[in-house]
PDB file of C-alpha atoms in Angstrom:
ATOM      1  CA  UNK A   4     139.048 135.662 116.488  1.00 56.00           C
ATOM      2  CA  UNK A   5     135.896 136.674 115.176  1.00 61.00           C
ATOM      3  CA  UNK A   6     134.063 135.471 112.331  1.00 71.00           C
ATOM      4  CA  UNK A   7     132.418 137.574 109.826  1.00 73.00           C
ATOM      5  CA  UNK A   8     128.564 136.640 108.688  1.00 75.00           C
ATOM      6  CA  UNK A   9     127.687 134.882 105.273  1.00 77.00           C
ATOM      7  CA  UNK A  10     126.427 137.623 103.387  1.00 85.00           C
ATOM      8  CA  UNK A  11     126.686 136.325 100.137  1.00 88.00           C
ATOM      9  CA  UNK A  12     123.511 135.717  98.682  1.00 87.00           C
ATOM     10  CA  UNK A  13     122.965 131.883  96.934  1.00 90.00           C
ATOM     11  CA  UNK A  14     120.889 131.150  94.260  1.00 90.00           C
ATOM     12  CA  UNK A  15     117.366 129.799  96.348  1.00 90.00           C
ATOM     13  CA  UNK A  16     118.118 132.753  98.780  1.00 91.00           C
ATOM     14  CA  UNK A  17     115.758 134.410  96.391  1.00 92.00           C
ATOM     15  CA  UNK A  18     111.760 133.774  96.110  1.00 93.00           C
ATOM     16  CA  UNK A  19     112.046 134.311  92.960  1.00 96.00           C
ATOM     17  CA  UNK A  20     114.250 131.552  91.702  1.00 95.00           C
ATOM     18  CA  UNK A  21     112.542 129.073  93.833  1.00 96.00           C
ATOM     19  CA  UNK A  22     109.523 129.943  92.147  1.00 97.00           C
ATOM     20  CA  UNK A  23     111.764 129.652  88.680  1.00 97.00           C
ATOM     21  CA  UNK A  24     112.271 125.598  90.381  1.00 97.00           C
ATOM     22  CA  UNK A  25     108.885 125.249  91.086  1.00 97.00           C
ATOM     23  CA  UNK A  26     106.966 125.963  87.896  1.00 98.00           C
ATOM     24  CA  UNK A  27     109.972 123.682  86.064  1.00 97.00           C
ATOM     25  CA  UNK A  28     109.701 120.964  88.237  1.00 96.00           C
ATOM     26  CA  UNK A  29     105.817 121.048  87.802  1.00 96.00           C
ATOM     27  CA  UNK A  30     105.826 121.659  84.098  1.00 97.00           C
ATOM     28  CA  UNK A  31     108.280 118.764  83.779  1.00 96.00           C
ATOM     29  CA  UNK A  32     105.707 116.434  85.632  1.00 89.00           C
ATOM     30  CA  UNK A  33     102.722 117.838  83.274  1.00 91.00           C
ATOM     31  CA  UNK A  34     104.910 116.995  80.311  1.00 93.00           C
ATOM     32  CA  UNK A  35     105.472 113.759  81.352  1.00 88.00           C
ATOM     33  CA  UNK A  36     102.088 112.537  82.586  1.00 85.00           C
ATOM     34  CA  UNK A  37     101.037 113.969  79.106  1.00 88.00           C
ATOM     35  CA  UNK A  38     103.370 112.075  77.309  1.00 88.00           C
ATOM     36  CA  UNK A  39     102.082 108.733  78.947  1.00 85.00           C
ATOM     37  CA  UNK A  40      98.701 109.394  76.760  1.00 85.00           C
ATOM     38  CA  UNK A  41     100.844 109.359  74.017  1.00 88.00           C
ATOM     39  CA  UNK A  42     103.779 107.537  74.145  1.00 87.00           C
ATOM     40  CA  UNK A  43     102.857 103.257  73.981  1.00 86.00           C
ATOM     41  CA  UNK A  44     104.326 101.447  76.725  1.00 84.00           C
ATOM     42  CA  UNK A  45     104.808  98.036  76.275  1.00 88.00           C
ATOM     43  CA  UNK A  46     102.935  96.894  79.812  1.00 88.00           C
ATOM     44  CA  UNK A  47     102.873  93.387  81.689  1.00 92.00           C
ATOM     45  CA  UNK A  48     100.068  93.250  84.114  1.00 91.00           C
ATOM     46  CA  UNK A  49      96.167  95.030  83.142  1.00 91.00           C
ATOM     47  CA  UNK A  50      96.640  97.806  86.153  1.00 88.00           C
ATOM     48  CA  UNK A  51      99.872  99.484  84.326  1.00 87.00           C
ATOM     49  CA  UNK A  52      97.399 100.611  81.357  1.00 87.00           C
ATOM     50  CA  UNK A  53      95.381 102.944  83.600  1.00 86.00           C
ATOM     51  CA  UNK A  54      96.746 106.713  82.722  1.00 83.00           C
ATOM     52  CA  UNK A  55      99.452 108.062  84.883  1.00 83.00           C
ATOM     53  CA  UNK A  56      99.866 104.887  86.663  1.00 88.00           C
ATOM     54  CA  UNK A  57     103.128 105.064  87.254  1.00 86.00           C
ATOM     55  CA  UNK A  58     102.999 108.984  88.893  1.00 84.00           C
ATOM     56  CA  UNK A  59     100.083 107.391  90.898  1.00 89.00           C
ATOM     57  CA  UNK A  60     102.193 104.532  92.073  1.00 92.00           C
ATOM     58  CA  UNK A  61     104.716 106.928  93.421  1.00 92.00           C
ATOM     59  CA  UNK A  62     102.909 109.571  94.889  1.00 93.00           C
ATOM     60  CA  UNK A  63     101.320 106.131  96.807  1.00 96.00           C
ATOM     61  CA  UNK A  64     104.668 104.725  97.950  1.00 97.00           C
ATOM     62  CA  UNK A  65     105.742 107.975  99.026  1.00 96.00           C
ATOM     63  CA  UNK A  66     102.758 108.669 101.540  1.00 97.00           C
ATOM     64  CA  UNK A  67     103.065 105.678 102.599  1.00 98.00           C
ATOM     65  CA  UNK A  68     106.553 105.668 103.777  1.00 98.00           C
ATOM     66  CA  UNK A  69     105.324 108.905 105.333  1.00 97.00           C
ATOM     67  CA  UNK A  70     102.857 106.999 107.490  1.00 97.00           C
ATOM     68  CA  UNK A  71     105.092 103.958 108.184  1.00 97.00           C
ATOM     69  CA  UNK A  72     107.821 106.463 109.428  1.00 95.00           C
ATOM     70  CA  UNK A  73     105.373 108.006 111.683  1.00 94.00           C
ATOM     71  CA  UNK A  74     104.661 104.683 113.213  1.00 94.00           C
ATOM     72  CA  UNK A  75     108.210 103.865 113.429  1.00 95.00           C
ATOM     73  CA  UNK A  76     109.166 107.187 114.979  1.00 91.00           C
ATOM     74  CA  UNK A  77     106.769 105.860 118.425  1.00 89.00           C
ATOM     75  CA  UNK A  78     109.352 103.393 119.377  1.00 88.00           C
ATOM     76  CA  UNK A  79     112.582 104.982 118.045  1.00 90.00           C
ATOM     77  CA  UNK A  80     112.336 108.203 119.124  1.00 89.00           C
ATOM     78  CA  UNK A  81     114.861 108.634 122.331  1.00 86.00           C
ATOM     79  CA  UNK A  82     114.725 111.808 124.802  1.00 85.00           C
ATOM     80  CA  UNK A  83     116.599 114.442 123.858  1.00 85.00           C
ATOM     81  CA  UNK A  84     118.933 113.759 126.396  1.00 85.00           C
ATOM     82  CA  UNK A  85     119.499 110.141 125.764  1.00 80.00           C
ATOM     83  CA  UNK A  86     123.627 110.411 124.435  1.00 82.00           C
ATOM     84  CA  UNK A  87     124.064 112.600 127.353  1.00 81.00           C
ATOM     85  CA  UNK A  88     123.188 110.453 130.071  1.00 77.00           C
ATOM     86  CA  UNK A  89     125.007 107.589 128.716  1.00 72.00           C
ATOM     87  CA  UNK A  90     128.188 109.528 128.690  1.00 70.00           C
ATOM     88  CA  UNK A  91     127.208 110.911 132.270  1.00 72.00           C
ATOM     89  CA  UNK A  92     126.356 107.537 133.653  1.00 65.00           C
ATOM     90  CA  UNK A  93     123.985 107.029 136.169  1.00 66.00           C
ATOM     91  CA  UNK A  94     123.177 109.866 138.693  1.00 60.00           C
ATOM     92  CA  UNK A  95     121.947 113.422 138.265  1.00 61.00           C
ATOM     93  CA  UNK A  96     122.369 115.405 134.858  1.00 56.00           C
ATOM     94  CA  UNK A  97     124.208 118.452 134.971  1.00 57.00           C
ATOM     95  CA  UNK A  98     122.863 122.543 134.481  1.00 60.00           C
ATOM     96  CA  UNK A  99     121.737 123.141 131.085  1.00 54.00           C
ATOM     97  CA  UNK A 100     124.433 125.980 131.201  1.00 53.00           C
ATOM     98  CA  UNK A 101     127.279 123.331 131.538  1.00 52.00           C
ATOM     99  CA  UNK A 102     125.593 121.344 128.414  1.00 51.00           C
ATOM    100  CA  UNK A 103     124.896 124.678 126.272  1.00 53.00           C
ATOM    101  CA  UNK A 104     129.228 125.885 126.823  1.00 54.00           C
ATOM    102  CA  UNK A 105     130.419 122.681 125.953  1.00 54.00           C
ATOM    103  CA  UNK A 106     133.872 120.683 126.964  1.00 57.00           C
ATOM    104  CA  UNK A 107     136.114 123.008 128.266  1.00 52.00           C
TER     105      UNK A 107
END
């Protein structure tokens, strides 16, 4: 039995809405690294005064789990093929028709 298409169209199908997303999610960080100028914060160590610190501090972390991933991804990375010779076992893999069709 055949299956008919998705054609229903979802809310970010449309460039338009994730524009819409966009502009909030960017206003929403304006607004809030504006509101650290005016808002006091009651701060433990000298480096949290500095403006935006906090937006700074993340935008830090995140590249640098970017980079550490990176580095990680040189010795975990496996072959693509890597599950399907350990269910095959030692010895030659099979056609990548058999592979592509699946259990039969």
């Amino acid at each position: 039995m055949a299956t008919q298409p998705d054609t229903q169209v979802y809310l970010f199908d449309k460039p338009a809405n994730v524009k819409r997303l966009l502009r909030g999610l960017y206003v929403a960080c304006g607004l809030l690294v504006a509101l650290d100028f005016v808002i006091h914060r009651h701060v433990l160590h000298d480096w949290e005064k500095i403006p935006a610190f906090y937006a700074l501090y993340g935008f830090v972390g995140c590249v640098l789990l970017v980079l550490i991933a990176k580095g990680m991804r040189r010795f975990l990375m496996r072959p693509e093929d890597y599950y399907l010779r350990r269910e095959q076992g030692p010895g030659p893999l099979p056609d990548d028709t058999e592979t592509q069709q699946g259990p039969h």
